[in-house]
PDB file of C-alpha atoms and ligand atoms in Angstrom:
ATOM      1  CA  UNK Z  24     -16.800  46.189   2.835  1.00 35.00           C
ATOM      2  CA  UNK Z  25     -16.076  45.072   6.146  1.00 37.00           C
ATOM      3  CA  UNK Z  26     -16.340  41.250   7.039  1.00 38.00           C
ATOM      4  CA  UNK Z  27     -16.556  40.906  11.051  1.00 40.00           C
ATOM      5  CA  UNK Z  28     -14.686  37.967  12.709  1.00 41.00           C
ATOM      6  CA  UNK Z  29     -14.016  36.899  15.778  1.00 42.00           C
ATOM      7  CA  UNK Z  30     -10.113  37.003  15.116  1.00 45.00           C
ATOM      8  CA  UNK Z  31      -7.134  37.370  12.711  1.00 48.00           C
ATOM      9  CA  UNK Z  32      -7.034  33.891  11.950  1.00 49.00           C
ATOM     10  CA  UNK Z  33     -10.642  33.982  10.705  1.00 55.00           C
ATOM     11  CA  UNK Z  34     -10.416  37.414   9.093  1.00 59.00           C
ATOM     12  CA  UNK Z  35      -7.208  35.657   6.915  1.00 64.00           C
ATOM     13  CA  UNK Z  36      -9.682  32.903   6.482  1.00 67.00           C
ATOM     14  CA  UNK Z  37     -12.691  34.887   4.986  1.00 70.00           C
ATOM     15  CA  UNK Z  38      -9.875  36.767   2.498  1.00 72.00           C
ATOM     16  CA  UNK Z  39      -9.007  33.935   1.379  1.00 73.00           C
ATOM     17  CA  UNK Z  40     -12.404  32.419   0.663  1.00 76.00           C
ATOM     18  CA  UNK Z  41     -13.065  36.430  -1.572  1.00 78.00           C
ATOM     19  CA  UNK Z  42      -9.915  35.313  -3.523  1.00 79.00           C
ATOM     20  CA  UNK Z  43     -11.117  32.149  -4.279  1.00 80.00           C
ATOM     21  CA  UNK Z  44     -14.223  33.317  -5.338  1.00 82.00           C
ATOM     22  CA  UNK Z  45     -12.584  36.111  -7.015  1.00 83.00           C
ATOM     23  CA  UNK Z  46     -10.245  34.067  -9.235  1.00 84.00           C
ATOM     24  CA  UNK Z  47     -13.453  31.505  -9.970  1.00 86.00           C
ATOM     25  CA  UNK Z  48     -15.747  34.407 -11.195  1.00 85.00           C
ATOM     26  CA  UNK Z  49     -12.079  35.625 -13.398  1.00 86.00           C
ATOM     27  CA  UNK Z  50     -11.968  31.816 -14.770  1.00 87.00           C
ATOM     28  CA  UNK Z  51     -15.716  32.402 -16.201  1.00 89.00           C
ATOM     29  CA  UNK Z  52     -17.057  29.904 -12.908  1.00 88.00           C
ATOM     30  CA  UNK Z  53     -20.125  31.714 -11.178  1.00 88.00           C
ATOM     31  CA  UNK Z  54     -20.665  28.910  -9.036  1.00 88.00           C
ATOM     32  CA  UNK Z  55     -18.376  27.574  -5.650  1.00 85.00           C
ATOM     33  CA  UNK Z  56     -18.356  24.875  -3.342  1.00 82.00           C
ATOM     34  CA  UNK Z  57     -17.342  25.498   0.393  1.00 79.00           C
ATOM     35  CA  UNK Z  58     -17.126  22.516   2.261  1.00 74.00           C
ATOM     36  CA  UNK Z  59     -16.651  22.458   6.340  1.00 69.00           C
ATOM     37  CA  UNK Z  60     -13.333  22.453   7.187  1.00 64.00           C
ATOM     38  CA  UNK Z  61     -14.584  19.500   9.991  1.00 63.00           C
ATOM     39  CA  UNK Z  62     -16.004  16.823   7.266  1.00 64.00           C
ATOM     40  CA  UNK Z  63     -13.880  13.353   6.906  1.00 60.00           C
ATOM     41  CA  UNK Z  64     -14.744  13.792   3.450  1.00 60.00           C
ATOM     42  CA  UNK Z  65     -14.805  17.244   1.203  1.00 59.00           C
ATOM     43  CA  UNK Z  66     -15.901  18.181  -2.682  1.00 62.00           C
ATOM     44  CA  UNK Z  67     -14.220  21.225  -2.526  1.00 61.00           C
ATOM     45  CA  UNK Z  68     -10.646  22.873  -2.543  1.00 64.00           C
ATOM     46  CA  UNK Z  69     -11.400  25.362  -0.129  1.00 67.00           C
ATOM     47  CA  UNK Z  70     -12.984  24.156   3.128  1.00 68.00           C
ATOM     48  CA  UNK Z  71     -13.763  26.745   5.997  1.00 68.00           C
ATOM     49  CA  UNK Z  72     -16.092  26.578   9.312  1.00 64.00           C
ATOM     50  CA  UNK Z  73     -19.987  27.100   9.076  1.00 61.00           C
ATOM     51  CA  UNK Z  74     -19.560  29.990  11.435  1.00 59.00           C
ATOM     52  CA  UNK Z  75     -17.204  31.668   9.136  1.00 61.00           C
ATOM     53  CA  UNK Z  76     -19.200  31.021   6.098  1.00 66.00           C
ATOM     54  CA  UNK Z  77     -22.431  31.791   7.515  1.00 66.00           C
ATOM     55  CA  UNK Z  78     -22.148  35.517   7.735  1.00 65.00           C
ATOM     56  CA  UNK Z  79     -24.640  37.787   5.785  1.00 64.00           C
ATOM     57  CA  UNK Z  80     -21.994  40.340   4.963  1.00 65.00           C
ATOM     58  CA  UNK Z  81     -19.668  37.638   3.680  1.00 71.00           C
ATOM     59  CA  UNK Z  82     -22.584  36.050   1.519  1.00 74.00           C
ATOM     60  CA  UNK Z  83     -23.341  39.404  -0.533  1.00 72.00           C
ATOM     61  CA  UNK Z  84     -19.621  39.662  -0.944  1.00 74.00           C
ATOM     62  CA  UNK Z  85     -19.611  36.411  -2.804  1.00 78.00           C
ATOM     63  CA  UNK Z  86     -22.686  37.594  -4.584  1.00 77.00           C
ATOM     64  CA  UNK Z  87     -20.294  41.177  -5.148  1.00 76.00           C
ATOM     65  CA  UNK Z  88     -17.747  39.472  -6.561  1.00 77.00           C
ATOM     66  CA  UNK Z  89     -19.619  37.586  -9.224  1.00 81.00           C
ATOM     67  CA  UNK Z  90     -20.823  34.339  -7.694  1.00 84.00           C
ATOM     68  CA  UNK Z  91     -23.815  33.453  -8.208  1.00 85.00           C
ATOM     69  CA  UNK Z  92     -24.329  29.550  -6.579  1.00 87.00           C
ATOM     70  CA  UNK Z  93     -22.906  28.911  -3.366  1.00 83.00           C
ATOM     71  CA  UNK Z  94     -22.751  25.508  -1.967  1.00 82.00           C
ATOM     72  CA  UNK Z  95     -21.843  24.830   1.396  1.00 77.00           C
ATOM     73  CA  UNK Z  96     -21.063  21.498   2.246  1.00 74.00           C
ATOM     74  CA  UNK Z  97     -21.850  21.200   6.034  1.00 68.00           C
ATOM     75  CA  UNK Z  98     -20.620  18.384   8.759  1.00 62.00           C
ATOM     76  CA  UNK Z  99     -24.385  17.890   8.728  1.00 57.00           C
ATOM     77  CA  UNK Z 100     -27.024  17.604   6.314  1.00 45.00           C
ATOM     78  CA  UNK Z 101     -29.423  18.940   9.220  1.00 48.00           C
ATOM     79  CA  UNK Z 102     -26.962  21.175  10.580  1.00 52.00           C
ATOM     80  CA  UNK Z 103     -28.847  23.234  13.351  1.00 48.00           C
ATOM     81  CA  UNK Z 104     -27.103  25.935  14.024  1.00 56.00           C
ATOM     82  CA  UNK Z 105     -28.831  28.459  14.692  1.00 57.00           C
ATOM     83  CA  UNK Z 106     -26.327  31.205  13.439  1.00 55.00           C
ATOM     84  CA  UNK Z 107     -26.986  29.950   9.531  1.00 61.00           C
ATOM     85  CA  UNK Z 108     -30.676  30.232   9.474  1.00 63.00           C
ATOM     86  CA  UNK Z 109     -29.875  33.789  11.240  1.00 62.00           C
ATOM     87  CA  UNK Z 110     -27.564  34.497   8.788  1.00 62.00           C
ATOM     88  CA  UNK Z 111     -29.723  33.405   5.827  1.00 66.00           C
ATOM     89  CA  UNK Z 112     -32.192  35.813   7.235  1.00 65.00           C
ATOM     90  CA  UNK Z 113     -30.513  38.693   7.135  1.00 64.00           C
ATOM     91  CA  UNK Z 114     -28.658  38.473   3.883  1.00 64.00           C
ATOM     92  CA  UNK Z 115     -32.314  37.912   2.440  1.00 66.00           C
ATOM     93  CA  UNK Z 116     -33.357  41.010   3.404  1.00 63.00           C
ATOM     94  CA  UNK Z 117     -30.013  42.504   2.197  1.00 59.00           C
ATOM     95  CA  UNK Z 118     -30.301  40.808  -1.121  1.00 63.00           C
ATOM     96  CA  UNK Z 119     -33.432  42.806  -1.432  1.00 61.00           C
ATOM     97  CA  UNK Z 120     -31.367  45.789  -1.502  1.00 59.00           C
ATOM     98  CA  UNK Z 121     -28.775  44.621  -3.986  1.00 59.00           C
ATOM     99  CA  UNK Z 122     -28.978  44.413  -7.722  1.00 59.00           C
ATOM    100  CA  UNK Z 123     -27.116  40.351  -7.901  1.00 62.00           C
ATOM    101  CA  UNK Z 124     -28.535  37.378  -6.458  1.00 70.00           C
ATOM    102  CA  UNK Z 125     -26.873  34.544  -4.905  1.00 75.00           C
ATOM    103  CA  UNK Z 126     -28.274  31.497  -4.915  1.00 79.00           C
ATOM    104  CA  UNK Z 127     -27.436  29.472  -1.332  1.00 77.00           C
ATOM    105  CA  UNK Z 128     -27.694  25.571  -1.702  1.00 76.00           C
ATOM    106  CA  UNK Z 129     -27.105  23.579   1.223  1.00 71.00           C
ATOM    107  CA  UNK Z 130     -25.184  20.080   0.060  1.00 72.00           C
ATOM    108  CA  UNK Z 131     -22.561  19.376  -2.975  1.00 77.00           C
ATOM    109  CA  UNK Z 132     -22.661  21.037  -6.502  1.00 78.00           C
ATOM    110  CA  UNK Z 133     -24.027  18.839  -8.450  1.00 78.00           C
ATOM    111  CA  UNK Z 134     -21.097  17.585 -10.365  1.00 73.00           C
ATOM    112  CA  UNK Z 135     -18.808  17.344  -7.031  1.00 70.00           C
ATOM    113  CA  UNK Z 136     -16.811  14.345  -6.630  1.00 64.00           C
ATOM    114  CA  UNK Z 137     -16.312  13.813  -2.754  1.00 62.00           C
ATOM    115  CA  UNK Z 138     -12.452  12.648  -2.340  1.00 57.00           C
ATOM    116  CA  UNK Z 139     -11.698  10.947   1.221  1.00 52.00           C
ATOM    117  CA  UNK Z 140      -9.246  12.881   2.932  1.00 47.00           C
ATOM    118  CA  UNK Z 141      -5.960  10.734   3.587  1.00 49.00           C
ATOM    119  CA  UNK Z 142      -5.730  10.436   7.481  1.00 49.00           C
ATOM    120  CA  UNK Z 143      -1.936  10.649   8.059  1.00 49.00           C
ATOM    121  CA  UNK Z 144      -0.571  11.742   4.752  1.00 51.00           C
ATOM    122  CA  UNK Z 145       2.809  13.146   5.404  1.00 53.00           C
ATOM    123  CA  UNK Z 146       3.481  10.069   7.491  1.00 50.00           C
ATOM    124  CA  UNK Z 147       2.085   7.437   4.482  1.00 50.00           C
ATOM    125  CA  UNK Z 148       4.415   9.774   2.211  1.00 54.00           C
ATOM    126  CA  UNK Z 149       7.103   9.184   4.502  1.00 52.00           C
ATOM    127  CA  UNK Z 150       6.511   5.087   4.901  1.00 51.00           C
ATOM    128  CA  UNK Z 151       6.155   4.492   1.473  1.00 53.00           C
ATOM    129  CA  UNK Z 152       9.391   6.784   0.472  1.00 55.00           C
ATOM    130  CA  UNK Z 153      11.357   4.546   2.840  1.00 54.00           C
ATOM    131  CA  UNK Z 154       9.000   1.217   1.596  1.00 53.00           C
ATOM    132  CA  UNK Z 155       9.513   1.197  -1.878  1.00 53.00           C
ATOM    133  CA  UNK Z 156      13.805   1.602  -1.320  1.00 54.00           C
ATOM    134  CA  UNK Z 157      13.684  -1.001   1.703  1.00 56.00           C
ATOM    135  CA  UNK Z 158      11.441  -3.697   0.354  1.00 55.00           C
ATOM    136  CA  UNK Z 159      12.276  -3.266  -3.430  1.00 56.00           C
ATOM    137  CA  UNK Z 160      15.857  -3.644  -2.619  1.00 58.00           C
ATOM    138  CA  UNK Z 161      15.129  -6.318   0.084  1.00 59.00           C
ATOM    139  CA  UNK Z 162      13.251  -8.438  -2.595  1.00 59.00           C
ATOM    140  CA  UNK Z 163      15.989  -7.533  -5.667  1.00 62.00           C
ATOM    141  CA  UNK Z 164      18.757  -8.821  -2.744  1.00 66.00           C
ATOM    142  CA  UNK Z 165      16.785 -11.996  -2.194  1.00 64.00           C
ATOM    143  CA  UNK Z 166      16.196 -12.852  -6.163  1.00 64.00           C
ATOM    144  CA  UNK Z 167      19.300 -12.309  -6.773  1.00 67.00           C
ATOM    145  CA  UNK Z 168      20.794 -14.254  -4.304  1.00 70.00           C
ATOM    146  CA  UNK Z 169      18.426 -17.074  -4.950  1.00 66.00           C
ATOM    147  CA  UNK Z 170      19.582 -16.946  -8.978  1.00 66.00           C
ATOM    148  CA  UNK Z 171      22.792 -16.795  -7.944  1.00 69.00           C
ATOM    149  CA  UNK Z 172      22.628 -19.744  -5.525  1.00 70.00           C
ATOM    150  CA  UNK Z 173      20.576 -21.886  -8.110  1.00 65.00           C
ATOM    151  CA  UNK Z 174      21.586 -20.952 -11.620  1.00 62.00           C
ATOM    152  CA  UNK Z 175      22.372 -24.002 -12.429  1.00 63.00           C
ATOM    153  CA  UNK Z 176      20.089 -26.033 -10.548  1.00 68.00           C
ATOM    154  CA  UNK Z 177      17.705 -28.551 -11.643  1.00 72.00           C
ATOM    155  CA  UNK Z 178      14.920 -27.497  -9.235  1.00 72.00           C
ATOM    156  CA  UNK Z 179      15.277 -23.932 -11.088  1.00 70.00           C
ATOM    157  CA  UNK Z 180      14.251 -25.398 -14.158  1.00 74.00           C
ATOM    158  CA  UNK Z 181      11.309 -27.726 -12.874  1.00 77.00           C
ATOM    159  CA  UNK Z 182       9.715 -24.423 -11.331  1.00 73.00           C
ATOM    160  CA  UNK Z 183      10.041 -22.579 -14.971  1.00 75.00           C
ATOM    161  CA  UNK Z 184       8.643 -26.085 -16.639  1.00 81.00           C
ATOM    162  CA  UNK Z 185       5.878 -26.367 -14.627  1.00 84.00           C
ATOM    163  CA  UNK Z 186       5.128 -22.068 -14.491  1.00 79.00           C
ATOM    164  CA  UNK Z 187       2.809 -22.246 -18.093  1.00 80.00           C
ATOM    165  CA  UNK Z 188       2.157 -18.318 -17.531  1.00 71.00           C
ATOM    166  CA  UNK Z 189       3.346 -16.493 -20.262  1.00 72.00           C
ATOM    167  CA  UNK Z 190       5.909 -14.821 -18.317  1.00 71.00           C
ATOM    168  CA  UNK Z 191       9.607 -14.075 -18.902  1.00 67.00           C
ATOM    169  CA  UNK Z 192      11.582 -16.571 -16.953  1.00 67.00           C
ATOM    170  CA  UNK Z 193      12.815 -14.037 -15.180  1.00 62.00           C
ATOM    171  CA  UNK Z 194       9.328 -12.754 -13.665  1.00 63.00           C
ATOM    172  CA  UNK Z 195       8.107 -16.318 -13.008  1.00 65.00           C
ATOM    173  CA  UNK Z 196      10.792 -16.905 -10.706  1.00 65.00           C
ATOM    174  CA  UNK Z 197      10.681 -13.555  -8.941  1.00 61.00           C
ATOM    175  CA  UNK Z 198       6.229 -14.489  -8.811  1.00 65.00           C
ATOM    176  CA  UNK Z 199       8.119 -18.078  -6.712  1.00 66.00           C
ATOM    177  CA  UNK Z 200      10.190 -16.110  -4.936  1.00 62.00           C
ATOM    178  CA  UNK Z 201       7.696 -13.545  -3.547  1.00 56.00           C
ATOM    179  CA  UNK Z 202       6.070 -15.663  -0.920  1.00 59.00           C
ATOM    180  CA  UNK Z 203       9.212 -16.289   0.605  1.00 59.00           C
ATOM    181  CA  UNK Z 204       9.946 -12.440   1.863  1.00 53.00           C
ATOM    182  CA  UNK Z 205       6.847 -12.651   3.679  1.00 51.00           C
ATOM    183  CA  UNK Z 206       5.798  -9.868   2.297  1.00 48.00           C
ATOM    184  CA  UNK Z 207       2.778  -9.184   4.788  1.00 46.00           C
ATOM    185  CA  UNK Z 208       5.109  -8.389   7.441  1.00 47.00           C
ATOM    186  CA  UNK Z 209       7.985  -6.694   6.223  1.00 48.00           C
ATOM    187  CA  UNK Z 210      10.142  -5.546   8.823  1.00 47.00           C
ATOM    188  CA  UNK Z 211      10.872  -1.665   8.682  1.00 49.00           C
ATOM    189  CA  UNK Z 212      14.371  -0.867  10.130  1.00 46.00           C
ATOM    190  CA  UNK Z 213      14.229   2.108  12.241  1.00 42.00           C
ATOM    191  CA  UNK Z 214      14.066   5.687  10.643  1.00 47.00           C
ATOM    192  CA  UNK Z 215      13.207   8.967  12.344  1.00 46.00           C
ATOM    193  CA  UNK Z 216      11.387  10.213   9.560  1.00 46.00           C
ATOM    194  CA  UNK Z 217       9.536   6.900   9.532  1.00 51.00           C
ATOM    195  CA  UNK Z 218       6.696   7.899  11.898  1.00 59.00           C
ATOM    196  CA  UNK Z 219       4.806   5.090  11.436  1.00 67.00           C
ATOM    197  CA  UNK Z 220       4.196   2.219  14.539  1.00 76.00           C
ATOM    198  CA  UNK Z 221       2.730  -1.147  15.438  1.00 82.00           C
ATOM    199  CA  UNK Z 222       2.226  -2.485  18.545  1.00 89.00           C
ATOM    200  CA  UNK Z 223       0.795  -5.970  20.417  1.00 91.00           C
ATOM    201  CA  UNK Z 224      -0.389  -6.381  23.683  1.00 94.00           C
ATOM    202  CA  UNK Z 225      -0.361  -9.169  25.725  1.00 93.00           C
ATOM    203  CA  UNK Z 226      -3.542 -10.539  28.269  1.00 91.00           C
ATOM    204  CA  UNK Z 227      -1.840  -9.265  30.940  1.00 93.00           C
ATOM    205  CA  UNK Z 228      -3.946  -6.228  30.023  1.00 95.00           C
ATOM    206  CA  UNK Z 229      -6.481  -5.071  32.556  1.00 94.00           C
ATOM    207  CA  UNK Z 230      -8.720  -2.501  30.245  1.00 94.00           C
ATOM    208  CA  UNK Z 231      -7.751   0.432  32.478  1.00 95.00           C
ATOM    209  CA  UNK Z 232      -7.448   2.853  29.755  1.00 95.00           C
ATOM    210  CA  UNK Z 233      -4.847   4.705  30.299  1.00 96.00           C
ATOM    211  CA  UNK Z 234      -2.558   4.042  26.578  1.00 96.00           C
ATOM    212  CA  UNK Z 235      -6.229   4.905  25.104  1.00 95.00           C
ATOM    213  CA  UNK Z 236      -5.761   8.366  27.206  1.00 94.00           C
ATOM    214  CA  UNK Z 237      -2.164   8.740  26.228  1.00 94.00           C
ATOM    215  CA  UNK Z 238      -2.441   7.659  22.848  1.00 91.00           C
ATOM    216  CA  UNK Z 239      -1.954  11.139  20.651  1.00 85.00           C
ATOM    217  CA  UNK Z 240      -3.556  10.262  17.853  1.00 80.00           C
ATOM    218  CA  UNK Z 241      -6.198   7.804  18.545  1.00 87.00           C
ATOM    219  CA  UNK Z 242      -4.773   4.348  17.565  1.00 89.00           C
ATOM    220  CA  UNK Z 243      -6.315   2.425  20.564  1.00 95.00           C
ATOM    221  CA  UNK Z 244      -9.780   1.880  21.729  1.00 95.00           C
ATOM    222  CA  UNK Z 245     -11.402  -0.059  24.503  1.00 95.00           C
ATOM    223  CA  UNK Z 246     -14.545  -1.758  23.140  1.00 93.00           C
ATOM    224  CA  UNK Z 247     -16.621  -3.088  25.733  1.00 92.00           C
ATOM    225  CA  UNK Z 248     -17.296  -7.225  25.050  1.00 89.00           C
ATOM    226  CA  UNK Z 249     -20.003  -8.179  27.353  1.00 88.00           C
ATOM    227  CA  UNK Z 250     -18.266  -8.464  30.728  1.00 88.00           C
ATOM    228  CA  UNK Z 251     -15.315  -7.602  29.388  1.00 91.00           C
ATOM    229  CA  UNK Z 252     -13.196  -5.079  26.916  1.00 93.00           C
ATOM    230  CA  UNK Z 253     -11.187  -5.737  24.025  1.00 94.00           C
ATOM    231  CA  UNK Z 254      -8.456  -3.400  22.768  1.00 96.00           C
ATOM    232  CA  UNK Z 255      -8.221  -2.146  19.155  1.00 95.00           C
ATOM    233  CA  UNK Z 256      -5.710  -0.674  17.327  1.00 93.00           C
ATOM    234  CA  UNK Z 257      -5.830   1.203  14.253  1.00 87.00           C
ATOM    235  CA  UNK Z 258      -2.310   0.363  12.858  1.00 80.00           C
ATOM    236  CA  UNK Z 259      -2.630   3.534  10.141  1.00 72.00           C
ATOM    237  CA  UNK Z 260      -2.947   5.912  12.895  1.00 76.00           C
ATOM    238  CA  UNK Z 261      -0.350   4.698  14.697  1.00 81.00           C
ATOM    239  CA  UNK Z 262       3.371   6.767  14.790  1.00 76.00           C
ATOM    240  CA  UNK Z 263       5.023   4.374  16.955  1.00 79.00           C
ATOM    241  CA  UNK Z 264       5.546   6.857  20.099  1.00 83.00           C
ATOM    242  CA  UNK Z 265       5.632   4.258  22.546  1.00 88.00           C
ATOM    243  CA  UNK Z 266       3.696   6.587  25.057  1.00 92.00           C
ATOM    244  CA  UNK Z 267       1.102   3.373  25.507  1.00 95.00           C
ATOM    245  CA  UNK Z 268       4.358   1.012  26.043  1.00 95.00           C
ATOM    246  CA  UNK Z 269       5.627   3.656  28.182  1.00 95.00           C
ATOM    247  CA  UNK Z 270       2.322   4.449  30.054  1.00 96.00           C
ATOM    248  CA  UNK Z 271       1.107   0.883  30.384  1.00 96.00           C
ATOM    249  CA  UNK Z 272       0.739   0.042  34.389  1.00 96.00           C
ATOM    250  CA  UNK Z 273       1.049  -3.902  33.437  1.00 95.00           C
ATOM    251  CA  UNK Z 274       3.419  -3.437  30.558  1.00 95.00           C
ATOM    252  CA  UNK Z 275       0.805  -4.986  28.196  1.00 95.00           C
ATOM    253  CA  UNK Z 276       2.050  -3.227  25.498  1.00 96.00           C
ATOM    254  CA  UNK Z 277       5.420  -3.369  23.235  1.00 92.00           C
ATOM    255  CA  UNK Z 278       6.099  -1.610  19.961  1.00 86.00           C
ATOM    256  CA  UNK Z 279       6.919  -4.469  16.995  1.00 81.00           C
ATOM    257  CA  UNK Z 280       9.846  -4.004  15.537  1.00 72.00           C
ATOM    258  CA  UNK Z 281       7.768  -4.597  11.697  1.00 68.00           C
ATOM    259  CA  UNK Z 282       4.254  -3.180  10.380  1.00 66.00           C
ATOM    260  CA  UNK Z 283       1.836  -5.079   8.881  1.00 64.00           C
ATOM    261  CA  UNK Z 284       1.729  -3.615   5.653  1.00 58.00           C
ATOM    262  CA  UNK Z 285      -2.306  -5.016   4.720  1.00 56.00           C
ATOM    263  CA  UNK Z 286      -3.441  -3.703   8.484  1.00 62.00           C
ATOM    264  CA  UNK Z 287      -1.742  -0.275   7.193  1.00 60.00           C
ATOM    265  CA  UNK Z 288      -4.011  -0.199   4.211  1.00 55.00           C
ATOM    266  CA  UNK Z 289      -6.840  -1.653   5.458  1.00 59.00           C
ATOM    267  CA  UNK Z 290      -7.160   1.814   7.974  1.00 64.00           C
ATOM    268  CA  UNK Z 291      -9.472   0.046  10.227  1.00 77.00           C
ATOM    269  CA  UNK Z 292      -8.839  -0.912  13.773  1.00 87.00           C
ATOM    270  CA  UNK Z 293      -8.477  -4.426  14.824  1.00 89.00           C
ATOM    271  CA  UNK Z 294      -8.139  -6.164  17.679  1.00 92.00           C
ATOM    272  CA  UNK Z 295      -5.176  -6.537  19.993  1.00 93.00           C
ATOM    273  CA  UNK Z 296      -6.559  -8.526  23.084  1.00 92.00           C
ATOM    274  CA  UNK Z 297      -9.177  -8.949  24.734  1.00 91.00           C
ATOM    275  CA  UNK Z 298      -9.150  -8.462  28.432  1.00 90.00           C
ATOM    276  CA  UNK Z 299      -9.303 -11.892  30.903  1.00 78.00           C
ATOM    277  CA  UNK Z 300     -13.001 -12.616  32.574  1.00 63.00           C
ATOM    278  CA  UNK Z 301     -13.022 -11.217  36.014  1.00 59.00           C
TER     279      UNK Z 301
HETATM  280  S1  SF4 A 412      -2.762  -2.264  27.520  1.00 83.89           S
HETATM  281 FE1  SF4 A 412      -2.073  -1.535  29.516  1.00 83.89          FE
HETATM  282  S2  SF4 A 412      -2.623   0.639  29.582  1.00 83.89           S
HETATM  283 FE2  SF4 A 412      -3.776  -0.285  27.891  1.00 83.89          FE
HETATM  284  S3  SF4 A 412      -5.737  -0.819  28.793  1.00 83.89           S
HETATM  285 FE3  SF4 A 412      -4.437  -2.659  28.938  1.00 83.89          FE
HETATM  286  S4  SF4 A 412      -3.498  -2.511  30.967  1.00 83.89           S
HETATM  287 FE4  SF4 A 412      -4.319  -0.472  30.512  1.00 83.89          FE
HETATM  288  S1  SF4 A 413       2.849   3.830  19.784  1.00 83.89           S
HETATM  289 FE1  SF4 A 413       2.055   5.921  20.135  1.00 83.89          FE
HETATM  290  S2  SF4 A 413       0.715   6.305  18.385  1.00 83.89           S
HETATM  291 FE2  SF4 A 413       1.061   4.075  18.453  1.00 83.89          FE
HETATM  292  S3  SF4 A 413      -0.643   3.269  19.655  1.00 83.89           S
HETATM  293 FE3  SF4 A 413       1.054   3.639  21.099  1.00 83.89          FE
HETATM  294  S4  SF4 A 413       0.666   5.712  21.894  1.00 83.89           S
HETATM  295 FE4  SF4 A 413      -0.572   5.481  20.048  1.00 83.89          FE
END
């Protein structure tokens, strides 16, 4: 059977969506879970666009194959457009003609777990590859130094005596020691395949907008603050391109040399500075 699409990439699409199916029905699993391919979040492992999935021919191929519950997961619960109700349509009045039923369900099977999808994952892979070496070796370097430097010293010993968690001597002191790499703010030494940023900007800023325009992938906002604008910056978005240094008419803006590993996690924005009252 013939599935129409508006072009290769979409034809590849829908053939890969039949295999799916195909190897679910072969696994004894009648029932699938398509999930828009636009959602921040998605409960299934195949994810495609509603104007791909919404296609009567497509629908009684599913139902060909074997499947018998389809759930499509759309960017929105009230979804209105109008090419799925016209699609429903028609495959009604083709399932009338066929001998299997499939079942359409708007929403999430019922036993889907929705998993956040990562924003940024090859570059977190990346930090954290270079992380773990840098700061795990940084912090060995620095407890070892500081044994080294105080093995035999008495204020050594009063920080063990006065430590009453059952620790091993050695893990109390690296526990001391910990605060002292500053640990919230560890600097990352350049690496290309490191494409991870943080900037500051300074009050010279005037809210023009244009690193928000030249940002390529969304770090910055302007947030309008009564008469004025503050600039946020969303650190875990951030690849440290510079463009916004670069582009910056009042040279507001200059990358940090370190990246605040909680503002990282935390993958909100925050703010940088708030424009001066005019
Ligand atoms: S930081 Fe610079 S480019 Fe960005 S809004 Fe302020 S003045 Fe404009
Ligand atoms: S360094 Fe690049 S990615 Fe980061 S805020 Fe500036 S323009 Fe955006």
């Amino acid at each position: 059977m013939e599935i129409r699409t508006t072009n290769q990439a979409h034809s590849d699409e829908i053939i890969h969506l039949l295999n799916h199916a195909h190897a679910l029905v072969a696994a004894g699993n009648t029932s699938l879970q398509i999930s828009c391919a636009n959602l921040e979040t998605h409960a299934a492992t195949v994810t495609s666009n509603c104007f791909q999935t919404f296609q009567p021919l497509f629908l009684a191929c599913l139902a060909g194959v074997g499947i018998k519950d389809l759930y499509i997961e759309t960017c929105d619960a009230s979804c209105s457009n109008p090419s799925i109700n016209a699609a429903m349509q028609a495959y009604e009045t083709l399932s009338q003609a066929m001998a299997v039923k499939l079942n359409v369900h708007q929403g999430l099977k019922p036993e889907a777990q929705v998993k956040p999808i990562q924003k940024n994952e090859p570059a977190r892979r990346a930090f954290f590859k270079n992380f773990i070496p840098t700061v795990a070796k940084h912090a060995a370097n620095t407890v070892e130094q500081v044994l080294a430097d105080n093995k035999e010293s008495a204020d050594m010993q009063q920080i063990l005596d006065q430590d009453k968690r059952n620790l091993p001597q050695l893990s109390k002191l690296f526990l001391h020691i910990l605060p002292q790499l500053n640990i919230n703010h560890i600097p990352v030494p350049y690496l290309e395949d490191t494409p991870l940023g943080s900037i500051q900007a300074s009050e010279a800023c005037t809210a023009c907008g244009d690193c928000v325009d030249v940002c390529p992938s969304q770090a910055l906002n302007l947030k309008p603050f009564g008469q004025r604008f503050i600039l946020e910056f969303q650190a875990d978005c951030c690849t440290g391109c510079q463009q916004c240094a670069t582009n910056c008419p009042e040279q507001a803006i200059e990358l940090l040399p370190s990246i605040s590993l909680p503002s990282l996690l935390q993958q909100k924005a925050r703010p940088l500075v708030m424009t001066q009252a005019q």
